[in-house]
Short mmCIF file of C-alpha atoms in Angstrom, two decimals:
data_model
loop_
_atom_site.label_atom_id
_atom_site.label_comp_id
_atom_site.label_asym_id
_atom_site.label_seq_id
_atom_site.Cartn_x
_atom_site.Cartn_y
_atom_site.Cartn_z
CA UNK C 198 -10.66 -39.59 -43.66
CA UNK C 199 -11.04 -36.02 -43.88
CA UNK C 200 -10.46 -35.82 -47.67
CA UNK C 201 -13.06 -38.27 -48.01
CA UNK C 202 -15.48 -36.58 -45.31
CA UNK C 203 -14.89 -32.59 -47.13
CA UNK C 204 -16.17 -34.78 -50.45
CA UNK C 205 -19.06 -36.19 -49.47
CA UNK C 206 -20.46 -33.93 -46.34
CA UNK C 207 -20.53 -37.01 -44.10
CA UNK C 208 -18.95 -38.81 -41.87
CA UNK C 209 -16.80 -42.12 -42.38
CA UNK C 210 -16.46 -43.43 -39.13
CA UNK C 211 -19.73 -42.54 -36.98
CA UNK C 212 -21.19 -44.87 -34.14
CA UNK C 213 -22.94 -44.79 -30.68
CA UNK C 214 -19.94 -45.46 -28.68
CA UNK C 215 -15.98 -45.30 -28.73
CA UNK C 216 -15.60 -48.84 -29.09
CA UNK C 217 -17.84 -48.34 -31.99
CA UNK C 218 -16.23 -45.89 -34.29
CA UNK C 219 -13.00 -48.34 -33.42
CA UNK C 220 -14.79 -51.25 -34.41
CA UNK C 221 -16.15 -49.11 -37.60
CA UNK C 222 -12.40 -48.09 -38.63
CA UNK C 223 -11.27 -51.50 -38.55
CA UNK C 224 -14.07 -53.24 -40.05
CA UNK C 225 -16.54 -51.13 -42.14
CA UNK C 226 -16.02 -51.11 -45.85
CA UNK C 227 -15.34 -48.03 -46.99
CA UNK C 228 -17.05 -46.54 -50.54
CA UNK C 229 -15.61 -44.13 -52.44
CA UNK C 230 -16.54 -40.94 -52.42
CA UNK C 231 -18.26 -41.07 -55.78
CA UNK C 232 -21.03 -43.64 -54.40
CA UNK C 233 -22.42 -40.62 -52.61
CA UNK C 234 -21.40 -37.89 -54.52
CA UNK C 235 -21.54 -38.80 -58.79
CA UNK C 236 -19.54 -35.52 -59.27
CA UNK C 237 -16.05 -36.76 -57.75
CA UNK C 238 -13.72 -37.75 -60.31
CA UNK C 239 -12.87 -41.43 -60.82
CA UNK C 240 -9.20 -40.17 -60.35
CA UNK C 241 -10.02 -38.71 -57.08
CA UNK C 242 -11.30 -41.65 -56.06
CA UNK C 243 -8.53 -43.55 -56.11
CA UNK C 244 -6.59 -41.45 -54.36
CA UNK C 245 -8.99 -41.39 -51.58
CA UNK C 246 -9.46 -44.84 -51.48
CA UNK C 247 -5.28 -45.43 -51.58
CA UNK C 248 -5.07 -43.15 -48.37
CA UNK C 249 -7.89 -45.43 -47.02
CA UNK C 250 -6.48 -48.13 -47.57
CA UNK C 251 -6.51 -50.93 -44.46
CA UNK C 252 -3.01 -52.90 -45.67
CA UNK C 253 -0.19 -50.59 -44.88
CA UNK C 254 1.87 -51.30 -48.23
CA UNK C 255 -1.26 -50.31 -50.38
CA UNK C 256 -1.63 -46.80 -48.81
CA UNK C 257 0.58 -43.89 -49.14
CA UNK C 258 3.90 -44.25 -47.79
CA UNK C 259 4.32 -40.30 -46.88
CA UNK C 260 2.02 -37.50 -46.51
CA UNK C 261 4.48 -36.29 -49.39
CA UNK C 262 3.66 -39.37 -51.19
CA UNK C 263 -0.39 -38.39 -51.10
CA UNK C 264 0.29 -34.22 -51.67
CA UNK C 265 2.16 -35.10 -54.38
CA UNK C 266 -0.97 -37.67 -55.99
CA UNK C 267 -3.37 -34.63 -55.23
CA UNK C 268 -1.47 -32.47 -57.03
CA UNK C 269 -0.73 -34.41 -60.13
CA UNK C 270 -4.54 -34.76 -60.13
CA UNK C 271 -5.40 -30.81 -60.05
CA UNK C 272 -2.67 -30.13 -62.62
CA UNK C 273 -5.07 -32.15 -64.79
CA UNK C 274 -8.34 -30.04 -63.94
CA UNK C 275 -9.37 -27.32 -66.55
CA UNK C 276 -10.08 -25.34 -63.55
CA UNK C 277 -7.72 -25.67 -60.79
CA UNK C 278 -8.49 -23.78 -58.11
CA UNK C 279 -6.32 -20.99 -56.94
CA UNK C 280 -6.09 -19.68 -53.78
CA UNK C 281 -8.54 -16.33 -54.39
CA UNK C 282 -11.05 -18.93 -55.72
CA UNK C 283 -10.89 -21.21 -52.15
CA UNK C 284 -11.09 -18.07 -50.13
CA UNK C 285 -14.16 -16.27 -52.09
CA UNK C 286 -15.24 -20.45 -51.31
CA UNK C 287 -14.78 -19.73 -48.06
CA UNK C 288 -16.21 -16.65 -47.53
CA UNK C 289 -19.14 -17.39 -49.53
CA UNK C 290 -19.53 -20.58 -46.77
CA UNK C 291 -18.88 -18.49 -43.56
CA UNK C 292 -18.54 -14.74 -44.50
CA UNK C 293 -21.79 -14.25 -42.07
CA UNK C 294 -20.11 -16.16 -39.28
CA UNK C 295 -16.92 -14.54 -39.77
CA UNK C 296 -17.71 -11.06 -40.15
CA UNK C 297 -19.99 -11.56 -36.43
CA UNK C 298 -16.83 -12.78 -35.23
CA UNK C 299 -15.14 -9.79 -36.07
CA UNK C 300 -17.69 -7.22 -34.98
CA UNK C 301 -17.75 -9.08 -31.42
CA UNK C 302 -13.98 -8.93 -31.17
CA UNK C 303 -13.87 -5.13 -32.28
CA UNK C 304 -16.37 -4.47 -29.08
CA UNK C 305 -14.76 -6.30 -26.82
#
């Protein structure tokens, strides 16, 4: 759900009520990410839509299982991403937030 959520920028699962979003995971078809975002790979996909997956033999058997899927699919990318490239990400996303953070902490 997450994977699928960081994708798209929304959320899966989202009603009024408790019984709601339970109703929603059990019932709601589920697109793949591409249907709201054209730029996800057809590759990733599938792997989203395997974790999703409602019947418990169709999914991924171990979180192992799915890492290992995900990173079969970046060794395939042109341009993997490294880890200084998700943290410049990162900081290009919340450097503000962070760095207000910090200067609060430093005066206490």
């Amino acid at each position: 759900i997450v994977l699928w959520e960081c994708l798209t920028g929304r959320r899966l699962f989202h009603a009024a009520t408790d019984a709601g979003t339970i109703d929603a995971v059990r019932r709601q078809h589920i697109n793949p990410p591409s249907s709201h975002r054209p730029d996800v790979p057809k590759a990733l996909d599938a792997i989203v839509m395997r974790a999703l997956a409602r019947p418990r033999q169709h999914r991924f058997q171990t979180a192992a299982d799915l890492s290992e899927a995900l990173e079969q699919f970046l060794n395939r990318r042109e341009n993997r991403p490294t880890s200084k490239s998700i943290g410049l990400w990162l900081e290009s996303l919340f450097g503000v937030e962070r760095a207000a953070l910090k200067k609060s902490i430093a005066q206490g």
